[in-house]
XYZ file of C-alpha atoms in Angstrom:
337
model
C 0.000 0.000 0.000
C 1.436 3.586 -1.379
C 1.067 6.688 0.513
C -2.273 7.689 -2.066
C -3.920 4.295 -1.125
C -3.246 5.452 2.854
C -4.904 8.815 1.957
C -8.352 7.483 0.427
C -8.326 4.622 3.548
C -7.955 7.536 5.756
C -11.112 9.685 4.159
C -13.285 6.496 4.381
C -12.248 6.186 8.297
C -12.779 9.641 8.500
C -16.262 9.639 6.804
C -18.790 8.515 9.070
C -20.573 6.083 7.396
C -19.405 2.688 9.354
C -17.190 0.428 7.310
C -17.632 2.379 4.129
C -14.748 0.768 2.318
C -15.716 -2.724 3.191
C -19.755 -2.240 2.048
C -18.434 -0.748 -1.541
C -15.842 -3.537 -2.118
C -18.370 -6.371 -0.817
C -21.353 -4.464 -3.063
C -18.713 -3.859 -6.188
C -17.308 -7.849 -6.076
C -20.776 -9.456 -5.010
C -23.204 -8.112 -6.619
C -22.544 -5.602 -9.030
C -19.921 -8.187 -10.855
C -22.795 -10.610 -11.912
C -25.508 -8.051 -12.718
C -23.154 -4.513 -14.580
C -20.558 -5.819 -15.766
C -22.266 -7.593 -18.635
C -23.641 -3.854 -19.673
C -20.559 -2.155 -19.184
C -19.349 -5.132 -21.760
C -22.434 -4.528 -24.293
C -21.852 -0.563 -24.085
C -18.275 -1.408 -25.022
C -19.138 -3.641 -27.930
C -21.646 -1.316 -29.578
C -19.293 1.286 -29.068
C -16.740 -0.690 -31.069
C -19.168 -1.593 -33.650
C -20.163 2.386 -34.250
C -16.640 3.082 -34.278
C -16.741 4.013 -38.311
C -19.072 6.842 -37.478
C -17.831 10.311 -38.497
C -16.517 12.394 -35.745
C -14.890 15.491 -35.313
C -11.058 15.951 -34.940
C -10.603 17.107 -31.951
C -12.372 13.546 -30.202
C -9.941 11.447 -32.453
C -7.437 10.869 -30.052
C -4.758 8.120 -29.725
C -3.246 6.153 -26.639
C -0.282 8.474 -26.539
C -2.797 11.510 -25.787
C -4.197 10.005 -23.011
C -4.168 12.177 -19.621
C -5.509 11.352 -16.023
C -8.474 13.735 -16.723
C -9.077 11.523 -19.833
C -10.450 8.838 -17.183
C -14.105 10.124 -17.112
C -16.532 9.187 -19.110
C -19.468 6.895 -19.974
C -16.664 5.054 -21.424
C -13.972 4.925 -19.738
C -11.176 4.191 -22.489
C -10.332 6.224 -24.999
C -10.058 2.796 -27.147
C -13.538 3.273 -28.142
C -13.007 6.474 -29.837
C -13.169 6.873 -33.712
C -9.155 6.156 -33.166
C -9.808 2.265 -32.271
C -8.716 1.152 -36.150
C -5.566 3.369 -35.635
C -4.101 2.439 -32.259
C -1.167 -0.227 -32.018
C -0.288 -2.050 -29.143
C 2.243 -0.159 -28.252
C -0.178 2.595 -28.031
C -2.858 0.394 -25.691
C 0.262 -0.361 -23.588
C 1.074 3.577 -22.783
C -3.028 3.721 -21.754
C -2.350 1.161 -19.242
C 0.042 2.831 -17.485
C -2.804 5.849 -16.745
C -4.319 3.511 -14.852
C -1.516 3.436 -12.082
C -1.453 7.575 -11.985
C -5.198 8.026 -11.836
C -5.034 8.207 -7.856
C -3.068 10.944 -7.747
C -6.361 12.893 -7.966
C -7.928 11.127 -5.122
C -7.232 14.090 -3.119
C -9.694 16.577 -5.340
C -12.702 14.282 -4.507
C -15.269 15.264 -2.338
C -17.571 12.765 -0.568
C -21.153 13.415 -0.839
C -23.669 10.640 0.700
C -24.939 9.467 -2.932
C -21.084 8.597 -3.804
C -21.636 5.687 -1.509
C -24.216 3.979 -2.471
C -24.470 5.176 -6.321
C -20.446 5.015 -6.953
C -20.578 1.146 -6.613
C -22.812 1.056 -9.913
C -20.471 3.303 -12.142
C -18.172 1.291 -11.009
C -19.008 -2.207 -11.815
C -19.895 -0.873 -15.308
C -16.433 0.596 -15.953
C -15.054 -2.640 -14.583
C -16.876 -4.432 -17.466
C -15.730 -1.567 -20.037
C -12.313 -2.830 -19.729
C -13.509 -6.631 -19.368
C -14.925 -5.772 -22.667
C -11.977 -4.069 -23.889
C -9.601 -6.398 -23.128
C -11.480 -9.103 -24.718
C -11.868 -7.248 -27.925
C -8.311 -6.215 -28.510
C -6.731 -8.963 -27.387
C -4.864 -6.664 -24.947
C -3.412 -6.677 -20.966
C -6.208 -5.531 -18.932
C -5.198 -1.831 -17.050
C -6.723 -3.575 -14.103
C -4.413 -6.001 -13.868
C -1.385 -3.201 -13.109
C -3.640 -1.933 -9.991
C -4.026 -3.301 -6.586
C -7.971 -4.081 -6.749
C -8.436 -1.875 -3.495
C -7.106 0.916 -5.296
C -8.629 0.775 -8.101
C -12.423 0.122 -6.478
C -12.239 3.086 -4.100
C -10.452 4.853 -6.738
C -13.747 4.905 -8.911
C -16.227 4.538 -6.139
C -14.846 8.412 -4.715
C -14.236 10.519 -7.771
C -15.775 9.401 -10.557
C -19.775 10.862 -10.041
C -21.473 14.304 -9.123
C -18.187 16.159 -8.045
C -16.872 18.717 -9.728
C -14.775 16.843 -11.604
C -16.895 14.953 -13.093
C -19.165 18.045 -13.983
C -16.020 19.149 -16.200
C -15.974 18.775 -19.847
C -13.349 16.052 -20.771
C -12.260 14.455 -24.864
C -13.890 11.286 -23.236
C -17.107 12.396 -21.823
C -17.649 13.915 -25.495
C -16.889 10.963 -27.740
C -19.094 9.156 -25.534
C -22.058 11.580 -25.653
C -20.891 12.200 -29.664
C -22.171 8.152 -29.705
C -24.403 8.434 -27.521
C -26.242 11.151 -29.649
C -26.131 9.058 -32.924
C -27.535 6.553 -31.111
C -30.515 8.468 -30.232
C -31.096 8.913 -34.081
C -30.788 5.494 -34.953
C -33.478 4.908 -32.090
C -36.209 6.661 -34.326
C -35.498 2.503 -36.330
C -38.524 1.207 -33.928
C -40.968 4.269 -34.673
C -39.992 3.378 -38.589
C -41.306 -0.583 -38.177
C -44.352 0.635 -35.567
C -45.558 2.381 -39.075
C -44.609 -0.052 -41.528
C -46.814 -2.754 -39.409
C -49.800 0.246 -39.160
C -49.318 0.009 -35.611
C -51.166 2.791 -32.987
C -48.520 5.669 -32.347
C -48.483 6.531 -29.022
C -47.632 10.122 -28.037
C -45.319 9.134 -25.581
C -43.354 7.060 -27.832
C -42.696 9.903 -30.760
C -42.621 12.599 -28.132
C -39.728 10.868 -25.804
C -37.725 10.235 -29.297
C -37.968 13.450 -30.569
C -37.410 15.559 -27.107
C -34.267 13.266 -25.841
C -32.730 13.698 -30.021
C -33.196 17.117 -29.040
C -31.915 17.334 -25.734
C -28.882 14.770 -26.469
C -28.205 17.010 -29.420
C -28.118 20.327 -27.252
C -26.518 18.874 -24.530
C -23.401 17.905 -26.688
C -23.526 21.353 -28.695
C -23.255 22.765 -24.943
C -20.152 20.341 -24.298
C -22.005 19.365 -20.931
C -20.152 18.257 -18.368
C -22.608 15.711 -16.852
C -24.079 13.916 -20.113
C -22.156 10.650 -19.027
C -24.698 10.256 -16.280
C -27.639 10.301 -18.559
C -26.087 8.311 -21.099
C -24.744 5.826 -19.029
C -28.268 5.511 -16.904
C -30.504 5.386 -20.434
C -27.543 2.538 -21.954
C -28.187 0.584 -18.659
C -32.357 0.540 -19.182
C -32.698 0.570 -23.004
C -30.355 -2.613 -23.207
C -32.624 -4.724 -21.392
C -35.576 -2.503 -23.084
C -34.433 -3.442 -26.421
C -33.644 -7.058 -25.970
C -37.133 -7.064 -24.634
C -38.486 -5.554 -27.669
C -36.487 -8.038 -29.988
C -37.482 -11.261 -28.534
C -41.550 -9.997 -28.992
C -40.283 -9.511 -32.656
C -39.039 -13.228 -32.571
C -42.521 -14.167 -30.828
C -41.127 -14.865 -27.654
C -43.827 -14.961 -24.709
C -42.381 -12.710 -21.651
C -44.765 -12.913 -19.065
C -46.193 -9.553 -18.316
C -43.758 -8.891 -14.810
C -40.847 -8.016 -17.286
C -42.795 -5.725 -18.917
C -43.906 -3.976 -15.829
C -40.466 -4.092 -14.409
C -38.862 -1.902 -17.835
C -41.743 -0.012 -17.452
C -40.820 0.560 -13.506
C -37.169 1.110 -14.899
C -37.718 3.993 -16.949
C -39.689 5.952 -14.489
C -36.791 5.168 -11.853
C -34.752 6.794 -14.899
C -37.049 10.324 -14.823
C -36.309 10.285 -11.183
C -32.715 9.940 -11.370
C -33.114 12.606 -14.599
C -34.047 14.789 -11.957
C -31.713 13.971 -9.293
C -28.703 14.763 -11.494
C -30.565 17.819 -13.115
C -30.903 19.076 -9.098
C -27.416 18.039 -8.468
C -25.875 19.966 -10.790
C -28.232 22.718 -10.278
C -26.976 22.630 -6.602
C -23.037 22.870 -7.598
C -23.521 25.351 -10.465
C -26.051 28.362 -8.485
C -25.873 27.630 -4.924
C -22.293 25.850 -4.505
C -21.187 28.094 -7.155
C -18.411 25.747 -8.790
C -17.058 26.393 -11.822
C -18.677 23.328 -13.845
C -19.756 22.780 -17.684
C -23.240 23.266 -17.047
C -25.164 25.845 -18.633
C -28.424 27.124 -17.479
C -30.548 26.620 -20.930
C -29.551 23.236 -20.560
C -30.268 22.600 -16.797
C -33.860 24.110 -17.700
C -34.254 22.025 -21.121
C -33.603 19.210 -18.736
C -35.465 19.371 -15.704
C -38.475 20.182 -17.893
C -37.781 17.435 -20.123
C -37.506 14.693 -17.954
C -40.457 15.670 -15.591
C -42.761 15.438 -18.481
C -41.473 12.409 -18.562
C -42.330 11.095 -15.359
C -45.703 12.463 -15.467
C -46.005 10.529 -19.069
C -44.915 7.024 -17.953
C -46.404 7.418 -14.813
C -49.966 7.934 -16.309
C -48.322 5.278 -18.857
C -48.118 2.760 -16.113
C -51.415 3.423 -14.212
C -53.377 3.585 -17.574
C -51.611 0.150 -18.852
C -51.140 -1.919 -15.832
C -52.960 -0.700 -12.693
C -56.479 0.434 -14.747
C -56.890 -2.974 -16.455
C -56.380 -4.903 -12.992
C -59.357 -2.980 -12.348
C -61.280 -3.436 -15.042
C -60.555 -7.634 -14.819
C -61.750 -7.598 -11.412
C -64.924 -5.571 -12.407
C -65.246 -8.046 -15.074
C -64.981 -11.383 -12.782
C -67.226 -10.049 -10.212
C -70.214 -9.451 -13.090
C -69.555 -13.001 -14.002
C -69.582 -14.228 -10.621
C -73.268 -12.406 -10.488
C -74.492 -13.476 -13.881
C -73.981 -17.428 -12.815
C-alpha cells in the first residue's frame, strides 16, 4: 500500500458512514460483478461496432494523448473512440500505465452521501468496459497493473457528481458524440411501428424526438454531466431493447418483465431529476465552476419531468387500470352465474 492508497483509507475512516470501504468492495465484487458488468461489456461492444461513425477531430485521439483527466466518461477508455482502427499495441500499452497515476487525484474528490451507495454502480460498469476491452483487442487488462483496493475506491470516490466529473473532458464527449447518434438510430422502432400500421403513441414519438433534441443540445453545450444520462438510459434501453427483440421473434415474456422496464424507466425520470438538481446545486448555490449551462439545466429538468408524469400515467393507464377493469369483469360473471 502507497502513501495515495493510505490517503483514500484515511477519508473512508474519516467519513462517518461505518465500514464504508468494506460495504463498496463487498457491493462492487458481489453483486454488481454478476448483474453490470455484462452492460458495461455490451456498451463497449456497440461502441466498437459504431466506431466508423464520423466524428470530429478534436475527439480522435490516440493512446499516446491520453491524460488522467481523460479517465471520465461513460466510457472509460479512450479505445472506443473513432481512433480504435488506428491504435497499435504499443499505443494500448502507454493507456495502461494511466491507470496506475489516476489516484493521484484522489485528493480533489469530495464525498457526498450518494457517492456511496451510487459510486458502486459506475463502477461495476467501468469494470466491465475494460472486461470488454480487453477481450476485444486482445490486450493486458489496465486492471491487472492496480491493486484491486485501489482501483475500487479509486472509482467509487471521484468518478460521479463532483466537480470533476461536472467538467468537460475528450472522453465524456466521444461518448455523448455516440451516444447522440444513437438516439437517431433509435427513431429505427418508430420506422417498423408504421410499416406494421401500428397505434402511435404520443409518448413514444414525443420521448424520441425531445431526448434527439436534448442529447443534441446537450453535446452542442459540451455538458459536463451527459455521461450520467447516457450511461443511466444505456443501462435501461439494453434490457428494453432485448425485450423488444425477442416480442419480434414471438417470444412470450410474461407480463412482470414488462412492468419491471416499465418501472425502470420511471426510476430513470427520477434519477433525470436527481442529477438535473445536483448539478443545479453545484452550479447556483455551490457556485463551482462546472460545464453546465443554465438553458440546458432548464431544457432538462423540464424534459424529464414530463417524462415522469407521461410514464407514470403510462403505467397506471396500462397496468394498474386494467387490474381494475378484470376484477370488475370477474365479479359481473360471478353475479351473472
Amino acid at each position: 500500500i502507497n502513501s495515495y492508497d493510505e490517503e483514500v483509507i484515511q477519508m473512508f475512516k474519516n467519513f462517518e458512514y461505518g465500514d464504508v470501504k468494506g460495504a463498496i468492495e463487498f457491493f462492487t465484487t458481489r453483486f454488481c460483478k454478476k448483474f453490470l458488468q455484462p452492460i458495461g461489456m455490451l456498451n463497449v461492444i456497440l461502441v466498437h461496432l459504431a466506431a466508423w461513425l464520423p466524428a470530429p477531430d478534436c475527439w480522435k485521439r490516440t493512446g499516446a494523448d491520453v491524460n488522467v483527466e481523460d479517465s471520465h466518461g461513460i466510457t472509460p477508455l479512450l479505445l472506443a473512440g473513432s481512433a480504435i482502427g488506428k491504435m497499435t499495441s504499443n499505443e494500448i500499452y502507454k493507456y495502461n500505465s494511466v491507470v496506475q497515476t489516476l489516484v493521484q487525484g484522489l485528493h480533489q474528490t469530495s464525498f457526498t452521501l450518494i457517492q456511496v451507495f451510487i459510486e458502486p454502480l459506475h463502477t461495476a460498469f467501468k469494470l466491465g468496459c475494460l472486461k470488454a476491452a480487453e477481450t476485444l483487442l486482445n490486450v493486458d487488462p489496465p486492471l491487472n497493473k492496480c491493486k484491486k483496493l485501489r482501483t475500487v475506491l479509486y472509482f467509487a470516490a471521484s468518478v460521479g457528481i463532483t466537480q470533476r466529473y461536472l467538467t468537460h473532458n475528450p472522453v465524456s464527449s466521444f461518448s455523448l458524440w455516440i451516444f447522440t447518434i444513437m438516439k437517431l438510430i433509435e427513431f429505427g422502432d418508430t420506422v417498423f411501428i408504421v410499416l406494421r400500421k401500428q397505434p402511435l403513441i404520443f409518448l413514444h414519438w414525443y420521448h424520441h424526438i425531445t431526448v434527439f433534441l436534448c442529447t443534441w443540445h446537450s453535446f452542442g453545450e459540451t455538458i459536463g454531466f451527459g455521461s450520467w444520462f447516457s450511461l443511466v438510459n444505456t443501462f435501461i434501453h439494453s434490457y428494453m431493447y432485448s425485450y423488444y427483440a425477442l416480442k419480434a421473434m414471438q417470444v412470450r415474456i410474461p407480463k412482470w418483465i414488462s412492468i419491471m422496464l416499465t418501472v425502470l424507466q420511471i426510476v430513470q425520470m427520477f434519477w433525470g431529476m436527481v442529477i438535473t438538481t445536483s448539478a443545479y446545486y453545484y452550479v447556483h448555490i455551490a457556485q463551482i465552476q462546472c460545464n453546465v449551462t443554465t438553458s440546458n439545466l432548464k431544457f432538462s429538468a423540464l424534459m424529464y419531468l414530463s417524462y415522469l408524469i407521461l410514464f407514470v400515467n403510462f403505467f397506471a393507464q396500462s397496468y394498474l387500470s386494467n387490474k381494475c377493469v378484470n376484477k370488475a369483469e370477474r365479479k359481473n360473471e360471478i353475479k351473472t352465474q
